[in-house]
Amino acid sequence: MKRLANKRILLGITGSIAAYKAGEIIRRLREANADVRVVMTQGATEFVTPLTFQALSGNPVHQHLLDNDAEAAMGHIELARWADVILVAPASADFISRLCLGRANDLLGALCLASHVPLALAPAMNQQMWKDPATQTNVQTLRSRGVLLFGPDSGEQACGEVGEGRLMQPHALIEALADVFATGSLTGQTVLITAGPTQEPLDPVRYLSNHSSGKMGYALATAALEAGAEVILISGPVDNSVLASLSHAIKTVNVTTAEQMLEQAQAFAHKADILIAAAAVADYRPVLAQTEKIKKSAESMMLQLQRNPDILATLKRQSPWLFSVGFAAETENLEQHARQKLKDKGVEMIAANWVGHAATETGGTFGSDNNALKLFWPGGELELGVSSKIRLARELVALIASQYDNAVQSGRLNNEQRNVKNVVQLRSNGSDNNN
Ligand code: CTP
């Protein structure tokens, strides 16, 4: 259940005899390395005490809309923003009806209204209540609004009746929840991503580099994997904590310098359909990397630098079939610079963000978990407000997937050259085999 690892699950528990089964759901979510926060309605607390779920989830249980303590720790709007998905299990007939009306008269109802993340309901109620036209109409309305319905199952009920209305089995619920993160929008595509900084050696102990943490590139790799793509990540040196966030399903090639990054990216370009250049490549490298440590002598010294290759522009030129997305990290004139890069590098999209002193409001300081992006493409733009890097990555990947489809369908990407290149590659592999 890797898709649930590090996901933030807001579990809503409502008044149903099946509320006790939420304990099993929480246990399984935690086994899948998900982060779980529980919100209980008043009705739910009649069946199970909040303390049980606090112990199981490892976090305080949220119950009241207007609770000074809870609001100080994590207010209801923060909680709504925190979640990657909301699962209400069990969802009672009363809760379903309130949700349908858009009521915000308790914490869970307010959270569902205040959040824009996927919302899934696992109904549990008496079979007659489930069959009732009122419940069925409510369920249809919610479905038409994009709410996901998990179950209910059929079988013997706690009330002794038999029929549809049992809470879906926890293991099946967890699988259904994991599928929420597998959008499939990039199934069958290969995405090549550059990430992290590059380091350009001055001598065996020193280098030129920048503050990039690699977090955005790694989040994009995760989001592309979730969307069903095969992902190849060419990464400059990043912290172990960033490395640890990565699924083993992502092929990672570690490099140090810009030249190595270009070489490795070129080696995989023929396999790729989409390129996302998130690396903060050092624009210059020392003309000469000394083989011995540079000793101090004079009061000042000059470093002679030479331009590094532009990896993104080079790849796009050499492999025009790649739907290519670049980043633009700017301290001023964001839009103007981003549009210029779109043109100069000949790419399909530029994701621009503020850095340095200009980034205090967007949280886009180096190493931060948050950012905000402004996307530019020929004929369009879109602003993605301040959010966690993984959420931004998911939104960006969704947009890339739909624009990639449009580009392929309108024949804008030059696939002929890719086919020629693949034939040449196959031939050279064949001749290697013959030797
Ligand atoms: N990029 C690259 N190779 C380089 C420099 C940049 O692939 N040598 C890519 C980055 O990964 C990013 C985009 O180009 O996707 C923009 O990088 P940025 O450094 O912001 O722009 P530059 O083109 O280097 O221009 P400047 O430094 O003058 O802003």
Short mmCIF file of C-alpha atoms and ligand atoms in Angstrom, two decimals:
data_model
loop_
_atom_site.label_atom_id
_atom_site.label_comp_id
_atom_site.label_asym_id
_atom_site.label_seq_id
_atom_site.Cartn_x
_atom_site.Cartn_y
_atom_site.Cartn_z
CA MET A 1 0.00 0.00 0.00
CA LYS A 2 2.88 2.35 -0.91
CA ARG A 3 0.50 4.91 -2.39
CA LEU A 4 -0.68 5.79 1.11
CA ALA A 5 2.82 6.34 2.52
CA ASN A 6 3.17 9.90 3.86
CA LYS A 7 -0.39 10.73 2.79
CA ARG A 8 -2.39 12.88 5.20
CA ILE A 9 -5.68 11.16 5.85
CA LEU A 10 -8.46 12.98 7.65
CA LEU A 11 -10.71 10.23 8.99
CA GLY A 12 -14.23 11.36 9.87
CA ILE A 13 -16.18 9.03 12.16
CA THR A 14 -19.93 9.48 12.51
CA GLY A 15 -22.65 7.94 14.68
CA SER A 16 -23.01 4.31 13.69
CA ILE A 17 -22.54 1.00 15.46
CA ALA A 18 -19.75 0.43 12.90
CA ALA A 19 -17.75 3.27 14.53
CA TYR A 20 -15.72 0.67 16.43
CA LYS A 21 -14.40 -0.64 13.08
CA ALA A 22 -12.66 2.71 12.54
CA GLY A 23 -9.99 1.43 14.93
CA GLU A 24 -9.05 -1.25 12.42
CA ILE A 25 -9.04 1.34 9.61
CA ILE A 26 -6.67 3.59 11.58
CA ARG A 27 -4.37 0.65 12.36
CA ARG A 28 -4.15 -0.31 8.68
CA LEU A 29 -3.58 3.30 7.60
CA ARG A 30 -0.71 3.63 10.03
CA GLU A 31 0.76 0.32 8.85
CA ALA A 32 0.73 1.87 5.38
CA ASN A 33 2.74 4.81 6.84
CA ALA A 34 -0.09 7.28 6.39
CA ASP A 35 -0.50 10.22 8.76
CA VAL A 36 -3.98 10.03 10.31
CA ARG A 37 -6.06 12.68 12.07
CA VAL A 38 -9.46 11.76 13.40
CA VAL A 39 -12.57 13.95 13.56
CA MET A 40 -15.56 12.53 15.45
CA THR A 41 -19.14 13.76 15.36
CA GLN A 42 -21.13 13.96 18.58
CA GLY A 43 -22.99 10.80 17.51
CA ALA A 44 -19.75 8.85 17.04
CA THR A 45 -18.63 9.62 20.60
CA GLU A 46 -21.80 7.86 21.86
CA PHE A 47 -20.40 4.61 20.44
CA VAL A 48 -16.63 4.87 21.05
CA THR A 49 -14.59 7.25 23.19
CA PRO A 50 -12.23 9.71 21.47
CA LEU A 51 -9.42 8.39 23.68
CA THR A 52 -9.46 5.08 21.80
CA PHE A 53 -8.85 6.78 18.46
CA GLN A 54 -6.33 9.19 19.96
CA ALA A 55 -4.28 6.20 21.14
CA LEU A 56 -4.60 4.42 17.80
CA SER A 57 -3.89 7.44 15.58
CA GLY A 58 -1.17 8.94 17.78
CA ASN A 59 -2.83 12.37 17.42
CA PRO A 60 -5.49 14.24 19.42
CA VAL A 61 -9.01 13.61 18.19
CA HIS A 62 -10.87 16.69 16.91
CA GLN A 63 -14.53 17.03 17.93
CA HIS A 64 -15.76 20.58 18.21
CA LEU A 65 -16.08 23.36 15.68
CA LEU A 66 -15.58 26.08 18.25
CA ASP A 67 -12.92 24.79 20.57
CA ASN A 68 -10.29 27.31 21.70
CA ASP A 69 -7.67 24.69 22.51
CA ALA A 70 -8.10 22.82 19.26
CA GLU A 71 -8.18 26.02 17.22
CA ALA A 72 -4.93 27.14 18.83
CA ALA A 73 -3.23 23.81 18.01
CA MET A 74 -4.73 23.19 14.58
CA GLY A 75 -7.80 25.19 13.62
CA HIS A 76 -10.54 23.74 11.42
CA ILE A 77 -9.35 25.60 8.34
CA GLU A 78 -5.76 24.40 8.87
CA LEU A 79 -7.10 20.89 9.29
CA ALA A 80 -9.02 21.21 6.01
CA ARG A 81 -5.84 22.43 4.30
CA TRP A 82 -3.72 19.77 5.96
CA ALA A 83 -5.55 16.78 4.49
CA ASP A 84 -4.67 15.04 1.22
CA VAL A 85 -7.97 13.17 1.36
CA ILE A 86 -11.02 13.02 3.65
CA LEU A 87 -12.50 9.60 4.37
CA VAL A 88 -15.71 9.43 6.39
CA ALA A 89 -16.05 5.87 7.70
CA PRO A 90 -18.58 5.01 8.88
CA ALA A 91 -20.80 7.64 7.22
CA SER A 92 -24.28 7.60 8.77
CA ALA A 93 -27.51 8.40 6.92
CA ASP A 94 -27.78 11.63 8.92
CA PHE A 95 -24.25 12.73 8.00
CA ILE A 96 -24.83 11.95 4.33
CA SER A 97 -27.99 14.05 4.42
CA ARG A 98 -26.24 16.97 6.14
CA LEU A 99 -23.36 16.81 3.66
CA CYS A 100 -25.82 16.89 0.81
CA LEU A 101 -27.35 20.08 2.21
CA GLY A 102 -23.92 21.64 2.75
CA ARG A 103 -24.48 22.00 6.50
CA ALA A 104 -21.53 23.25 8.52
CA ASN A 105 -23.12 22.82 11.94
CA ASP A 106 -20.36 20.59 13.27
CA LEU A 107 -16.62 20.23 12.72
CA LEU A 108 -16.76 17.39 10.20
CA GLY A 109 -19.45 19.08 8.09
CA ALA A 110 -17.47 22.35 8.10
CA LEU A 111 -14.26 20.55 7.15
CA CYS A 112 -15.91 18.83 4.20
CA LEU A 113 -17.14 22.21 2.97
CA ALA A 114 -13.84 23.99 3.56
CA SER A 115 -11.64 21.42 1.85
CA HIS A 116 -11.06 20.89 -1.88
CA VAL A 117 -9.34 17.50 -1.57
CA PRO A 118 -11.04 14.23 -2.60
CA LEU A 119 -13.85 13.24 -0.24
CA ALA A 120 -14.81 9.57 0.18
CA LEU A 121 -17.72 8.17 2.16
CA ALA A 122 -18.07 4.63 3.46
CA PRO A 123 -21.76 4.41 4.40
CA ALA A 124 -22.91 2.17 7.24
CA MET A 125 -26.55 1.98 8.30
CA ASN A 126 -29.60 -0.22 8.57
CA GLN A 127 -30.45 -1.74 5.17
CA GLN A 128 -33.87 -0.06 5.08
CA MET A 129 -32.33 3.34 5.84
CA TRP A 130 -29.85 2.77 2.98
CA LYS A 131 -32.65 1.78 0.58
CA ASP A 132 -34.83 4.73 1.51
CA PRO A 133 -35.35 7.09 -1.46
CA ALA A 134 -34.16 10.04 0.65
CA THR A 135 -30.77 8.40 1.28
CA GLN A 136 -30.51 7.17 -2.30
CA THR A 137 -31.26 10.66 -3.69
CA ASN A 138 -28.66 12.17 -1.35
CA VAL A 139 -26.07 9.62 -2.44
CA GLN A 140 -26.77 10.31 -6.13
CA THR A 141 -26.43 14.06 -5.55
CA LEU A 142 -23.13 13.61 -3.74
CA ARG A 143 -21.83 11.29 -6.47
CA SER A 144 -22.70 13.90 -9.09
CA ARG A 145 -20.60 16.40 -7.09
CA GLY A 146 -17.58 14.08 -7.30
CA VAL A 147 -17.85 12.54 -3.82
CA LEU A 148 -16.54 8.96 -3.83
CA LEU A 149 -18.66 6.17 -2.37
CA PHE A 150 -16.93 3.11 -0.91
CA GLY A 151 -19.51 0.38 -0.33
CA PRO A 152 -21.70 -0.34 1.49
CA ASP A 153 -21.37 -4.13 1.63
CA SER A 154 -24.26 -6.57 1.95
CA GLY A 155 -24.78 -9.12 4.69
CA GLU A 156 -26.00 -9.63 8.19
CA GLN A 157 -26.32 -6.39 10.14
CA ALA A 158 -25.80 -5.52 13.81
CA CYS A 159 -29.58 -4.95 14.08
CA GLY A 160 -30.21 -8.56 12.98
CA GLU A 161 -31.48 -7.65 9.52
CA VAL A 162 -29.83 -8.77 6.29
CA GLY A 163 -29.13 -6.49 3.34
CA GLU A 164 -27.03 -3.68 1.93
CA GLY A 165 -25.68 -1.21 4.48
CA ARG A 166 -22.67 -2.82 6.15
CA LEU A 167 -19.43 -0.84 6.35
CA MET A 168 -17.01 -1.94 3.64
CA GLN A 169 -14.33 -4.28 5.01
CA PRO A 170 -11.36 -2.22 6.31
CA HIS A 171 -8.81 -3.92 3.99
CA ALA A 172 -11.01 -3.17 0.94
CA LEU A 173 -11.53 0.40 2.15
CA ILE A 174 -7.79 0.95 2.39
CA GLU A 175 -7.32 -0.35 -1.16
CA ALA A 176 -10.08 1.90 -2.47
CA LEU A 177 -8.48 4.86 -0.68
CA ALA A 178 -5.05 4.10 -2.16
CA ASP A 179 -6.65 4.12 -5.63
CA VAL A 180 -7.65 7.75 -5.06
CA PHE A 181 -3.96 8.60 -5.43
CA ALA A 182 -3.49 6.54 -8.56
CA THR A 183 -4.99 8.91 -11.09
CA GLY A 184 -3.68 7.00 -14.09
CA SER A 185 -3.43 10.26 -16.04
CA LEU A 186 0.14 9.40 -17.07
CA THR A 187 -0.23 5.64 -17.43
CA GLY A 188 1.98 4.42 -20.26
CA GLN A 189 4.16 7.56 -20.26
CA THR A 190 7.74 7.91 -19.13
CA VAL A 191 8.67 11.08 -17.27
CA LEU A 192 12.27 12.22 -17.00
CA ILE A 193 12.89 14.62 -14.12
CA THR A 194 15.99 16.58 -13.12
CA ALA A 195 16.12 17.64 -9.48
CA GLY A 196 18.31 19.14 -6.79
CA PRO A 197 21.33 21.37 -7.14
CA THR A 198 24.51 20.60 -9.04
CA GLN A 199 27.94 20.94 -7.45
CA GLU A 200 30.82 22.23 -9.54
CA PRO A 201 34.20 21.29 -8.02
CA LEU A 202 36.91 23.86 -7.45
CA ASP A 203 39.31 21.37 -5.93
CA PRO A 204 38.92 18.01 -4.11
CA VAL A 205 37.28 19.69 -1.08
CA ARG A 206 35.38 22.71 -2.43
CA TYR A 207 32.60 23.34 -4.91
CA LEU A 208 30.20 25.96 -6.27
CA SER A 209 26.54 25.21 -5.73
CA ASN A 210 23.21 26.71 -4.60
CA HIS A 211 20.58 26.30 -1.88
CA SER A 212 18.23 23.96 -3.78
CA SER A 213 16.92 21.17 -1.51
CA GLY A 214 15.55 19.01 -4.34
CA LYS A 215 12.16 18.78 -2.56
CA MET A 216 10.10 20.10 -5.48
CA GLY A 217 11.73 17.76 -8.00
CA TYR A 218 11.30 14.78 -5.67
CA ALA A 219 7.64 15.71 -5.05
CA LEU A 220 7.12 15.83 -8.82
CA ALA A 221 8.69 12.38 -9.17
CA THR A 222 6.26 11.04 -6.53
CA ALA A 223 3.27 12.77 -8.14
CA ALA A 224 4.19 11.44 -11.61
CA LEU A 225 4.52 7.93 -10.18
CA GLU A 226 1.11 8.28 -8.52
CA ALA A 227 -0.28 9.32 -11.90
CA GLY A 228 0.89 5.99 -13.32
CA ALA A 229 4.05 7.12 -15.14
CA GLU A 230 7.36 5.37 -15.29
CA VAL A 231 9.69 7.87 -13.65
CA ILE A 232 13.40 8.44 -14.18
CA LEU A 233 14.95 10.95 -11.79
CA ILE A 234 18.36 12.47 -12.45
CA SER A 235 19.29 13.99 -9.13
CA GLY A 236 22.02 16.27 -7.88
CA PRO A 237 23.21 15.84 -4.27
CA VAL A 238 20.33 16.13 -1.77
CA ASP A 239 19.88 15.41 1.94
CA ASN A 240 19.13 11.90 3.12
CA SER A 241 15.71 13.00 4.38
CA VAL A 242 14.77 14.04 0.83
CA LEU A 243 16.19 10.81 -0.61
CA ALA A 244 14.16 8.79 1.89
CA SER A 245 10.91 10.32 0.60
CA LEU A 246 11.32 8.49 -2.70
CA SER A 247 9.60 5.27 -3.76
CA HIS A 248 11.84 2.42 -4.92
CA ALA A 249 9.70 2.30 -8.05
CA ILE A 250 11.40 5.49 -9.26
CA LYS A 251 14.62 4.90 -11.18
CA THR A 252 17.14 7.32 -9.71
CA VAL A 253 20.49 8.29 -11.15
CA ASN A 254 22.70 10.36 -8.85
CA VAL A 255 25.01 12.93 -10.36
CA THR A 256 27.12 15.79 -9.06
CA THR A 257 27.88 18.25 -11.85
CA ALA A 258 25.79 19.87 -14.58
CA GLU A 259 27.77 18.06 -17.26
CA GLN A 260 27.03 14.70 -15.61
CA MET A 261 23.36 15.65 -15.29
CA LEU A 262 23.17 16.47 -18.99
CA GLU A 263 24.98 13.27 -19.95
CA GLN A 264 22.64 11.08 -17.88
CA ALA A 265 19.52 12.92 -19.01
CA GLN A 266 20.62 12.49 -22.64
CA ALA A 267 21.12 8.76 -22.03
CA PHE A 268 17.46 8.40 -20.99
CA ALA A 269 15.81 11.00 -23.24
CA HIS A 270 14.95 8.49 -25.99
CA LYS A 271 12.80 6.56 -23.48
CA ALA A 272 10.95 9.61 -22.20
CA ASP A 273 7.74 11.34 -23.30
CA ILE A 274 7.82 14.19 -20.81
CA LEU A 275 10.72 16.13 -19.33
CA ILE A 276 10.41 18.16 -16.12
CA ALA A 277 13.56 20.17 -15.43
CA ALA A 278 13.29 21.02 -11.75
CA ALA A 279 17.03 21.00 -11.07
CA ALA A 280 18.75 24.19 -9.99
CA VAL A 281 21.67 23.76 -12.34
CA ALA A 282 24.79 25.81 -11.65
CA ASP A 283 25.03 28.11 -14.64
CA TYR A 284 28.85 28.25 -14.45
CA ARG A 285 31.65 25.91 -13.44
CA PRO A 286 35.31 26.61 -12.70
CA VAL A 287 37.35 26.46 -15.90
CA LEU A 288 39.76 24.18 -14.12
CA ALA A 289 38.98 21.95 -11.15
CA GLN A 290 42.31 21.68 -9.30
CA THR A 291 43.42 18.13 -8.53
CA GLU A 292 45.06 19.23 -5.26
CA LYS A 293 43.54 21.40 -2.55
CA ILE A 294 43.97 25.11 -3.33
CA LYS A 295 46.24 26.71 -0.70
CA LYS A 296 45.68 30.23 0.51
CA SER A 297 48.41 32.73 -0.36
CA ALA A 298 47.42 36.07 -1.93
CA GLU A 299 44.92 38.45 -0.22
CA SER A 300 42.45 38.02 -3.07
CA MET A 301 41.99 35.58 -5.88
CA MET A 302 40.06 35.38 -9.15
CA LEU A 303 38.00 32.41 -10.13
CA GLN A 304 37.63 31.86 -13.82
CA LEU A 305 34.29 30.31 -14.67
CA GLN A 306 32.77 28.96 -17.84
CA ARG A 307 29.14 28.48 -18.83
CA ASN A 308 27.56 25.12 -18.18
CA PRO A 309 25.35 23.62 -20.84
CA ASP A 310 21.66 24.46 -20.51
CA ILE A 311 20.31 20.97 -19.89
CA LEU A 312 16.67 21.79 -20.55
CA ALA A 313 17.27 23.74 -23.75
CA THR A 314 19.76 21.15 -25.04
CA LEU A 315 17.44 18.22 -24.41
CA LYS A 316 14.49 19.97 -26.01
CA ARG A 317 16.59 20.80 -29.07
CA GLN A 318 17.98 17.29 -29.40
CA SER A 319 14.75 15.47 -28.49
CA PRO A 320 11.89 17.66 -29.74
CA TRP A 321 9.26 15.01 -28.97
CA LEU A 322 9.71 15.67 -25.25
CA PHE A 323 6.86 17.64 -23.73
CA SER A 324 9.20 19.85 -21.73
CA VAL A 325 8.52 21.79 -18.58
CA GLY A 326 11.07 24.14 -17.07
CA PHE A 327 11.19 26.06 -13.82
CA ALA A 328 12.04 29.70 -13.33
CA ALA A 329 13.17 30.76 -9.88
CA GLU A 330 13.10 34.54 -9.76
CA THR A 331 13.67 37.41 -7.33
CA GLU A 332 12.06 40.08 -9.60
CA ASN A 333 9.90 40.44 -12.73
CA LEU A 334 8.66 36.87 -12.41
CA GLU A 335 6.23 36.90 -15.31
CA GLN A 336 8.54 38.64 -17.74
CA HIS A 337 11.46 36.29 -17.01
CA ALA A 338 9.22 33.21 -17.12
CA ARG A 339 7.77 34.15 -20.52
CA GLN A 340 11.26 34.86 -21.85
CA LYS A 341 12.46 31.41 -20.70
CA LEU A 342 9.43 29.78 -22.32
CA LYS A 343 10.55 31.31 -25.62
CA ASP A 344 14.32 31.00 -25.25
CA LYS A 345 14.28 27.36 -24.21
CA GLY A 346 11.55 26.39 -26.69
CA VAL A 347 9.60 24.48 -24.02
CA GLU A 348 5.90 23.73 -23.55
CA MET A 349 5.56 25.18 -20.05
CA ILE A 350 7.40 27.18 -17.40
CA ALA A 351 6.58 26.89 -13.70
CA ALA A 352 7.78 30.08 -12.06
CA ASN A 353 8.27 30.75 -8.37
CA TRP A 354 9.66 33.50 -6.22
CA VAL A 355 12.91 32.84 -4.38
CA GLY A 356 15.08 34.68 -1.88
CA HIS A 357 13.78 37.93 -0.37
CA ALA A 358 10.78 37.88 -2.71
CA ALA A 359 9.54 34.53 -1.38
CA THR A 360 8.52 35.38 2.18
CA GLU A 361 4.79 35.34 1.36
CA THR A 362 4.81 32.24 -0.79
CA GLY A 363 6.95 30.18 1.58
CA GLY A 364 9.15 29.34 -1.38
CA THR A 365 12.38 29.78 0.52
CA PHE A 366 14.97 27.12 -0.17
CA GLY A 367 14.38 23.93 1.78
CA SER A 368 10.81 24.89 2.69
CA ASP A 369 8.01 22.31 2.39
CA ASN A 370 5.72 24.93 0.83
CA ASN A 371 5.76 26.91 -2.35
CA ALA A 372 3.51 28.72 -4.80
CA LEU A 373 3.76 28.52 -8.57
CA LYS A 374 2.69 30.57 -11.55
CA LEU A 375 2.48 28.49 -14.70
CA PHE A 376 2.95 29.89 -18.19
CA TRP A 377 2.47 28.18 -21.53
CA PRO A 378 1.89 29.54 -25.02
CA GLY A 379 -1.59 31.03 -24.82
CA GLY A 380 -2.28 30.46 -21.14
CA GLU A 381 -1.31 30.84 -17.52
CA LEU A 382 -2.47 29.53 -14.15
CA GLU A 383 -1.64 30.44 -10.59
CA LEU A 384 -1.28 27.70 -7.95
CA GLY A 385 -1.47 29.34 -4.52
CA VAL A 386 0.67 28.59 -1.48
CA SER A 387 0.52 24.89 -0.66
CA SER A 388 2.76 21.98 0.25
CA LYS A 389 5.20 20.97 -2.48
CA ILE A 390 3.59 17.54 -2.88
CA ARG A 391 0.16 19.07 -3.44
CA LEU A 392 1.53 21.58 -5.91
CA ALA A 393 3.35 18.71 -7.62
CA ARG A 394 0.09 16.76 -7.97
CA GLU A 395 -1.70 19.78 -9.43
CA LEU A 396 1.17 20.48 -11.80
CA VAL A 397 1.36 16.84 -12.92
CA ALA A 398 -2.40 16.81 -13.59
CA LEU A 399 -2.05 19.91 -15.77
CA ILE A 400 1.01 18.52 -17.56
CA ALA A 401 -0.89 15.26 -18.25
CA SER A 402 -3.83 17.05 -19.85
CA GLN A 403 -1.64 19.44 -21.87
CA TYR A 404 0.55 16.54 -22.98
CA ASP A 405 -2.56 14.74 -24.30
CA ASN A 406 -3.62 17.88 -26.19
CA ALA A 407 -0.14 18.31 -27.64
CA VAL A 408 0.00 14.67 -28.81
CA GLN A 409 -3.48 14.81 -30.31
CA SER A 410 -2.79 18.00 -32.20
CA GLY A 411 0.51 16.55 -33.50
CA ARG A 412 2.53 19.37 -31.92
CA LEU A 413 5.25 17.06 -30.59
CA ASN A 414 7.67 15.78 -33.19
CA ASN A 415 7.65 12.03 -32.69
CA GLU A 416 9.27 11.21 -36.03
CA GLN A 417 12.70 12.07 -34.75
CA ARG A 418 12.14 9.88 -31.72
CA ASN A 419 11.26 6.92 -33.93
CA VAL A 420 14.38 7.47 -36.02
CA LYS A 421 16.47 7.69 -32.86
CA ASN A 422 14.96 4.49 -31.47
CA VAL A 423 15.74 2.62 -34.71
CA VAL A 424 19.36 3.87 -34.58
CA GLN A 425 19.54 2.81 -30.93
CA LEU A 426 18.15 -0.64 -31.72
CA ARG A 427 20.62 -1.07 -34.59
CA SER A 428 23.57 -0.09 -32.42
CA ASN A 429 22.40 -2.46 -29.67
CA GLY A 430 22.13 -5.19 -32.31
CA SER A 431 25.66 -4.57 -33.62
CA ASP A 432 26.97 -4.61 -30.02
CA ASN A 433 25.39 -8.00 -29.56
CA ASN A 434 27.02 -9.28 -32.72
CA ASN A 435 30.50 -8.27 -31.56
N1 CTP B 1 18.29 24.82 -16.51
C1 CTP B 1 18.99 23.78 -17.07
N2 CTP B 1 20.33 23.90 -17.26
C2 CTP B 1 20.98 25.03 -16.91
C3 CTP B 1 20.26 26.09 -16.32
C4 CTP B 1 18.91 25.96 -16.13
O1 CTP B 1 18.41 22.75 -17.38
N3 CTP B 1 22.28 25.13 -17.10
C5 CTP B 1 16.84 24.69 -16.35
C6 CTP B 1 16.38 24.61 -14.91
O2 CTP B 1 16.29 23.27 -14.48
C7 CTP B 1 15.02 25.28 -14.99
C8 CTP B 1 15.16 26.27 -16.10
O3 CTP B 1 16.24 25.82 -16.89
O4 CTP B 1 14.04 24.36 -15.41
C9 CTP B 1 15.37 27.69 -15.65
O5 CTP B 1 16.50 27.82 -14.87
P1 CTP B 1 17.02 29.23 -14.30
O6 CTP B 1 18.32 29.00 -13.62
O7 CTP B 1 15.91 29.83 -13.50
O8 CTP B 1 17.18 30.03 -15.55
P2 CTP B 1 18.41 30.25 -16.45
O9 CTP B 1 18.03 29.81 -17.79
O10 CTP B 1 19.63 29.62 -15.89
O11 CTP B 1 18.52 31.83 -16.42
P3 CTP B 1 18.99 32.81 -15.24
O12 CTP B 1 19.90 32.04 -14.33
O13 CTP B 1 19.65 33.88 -15.99
O14 CTP B 1 17.72 33.25 -14.54
#
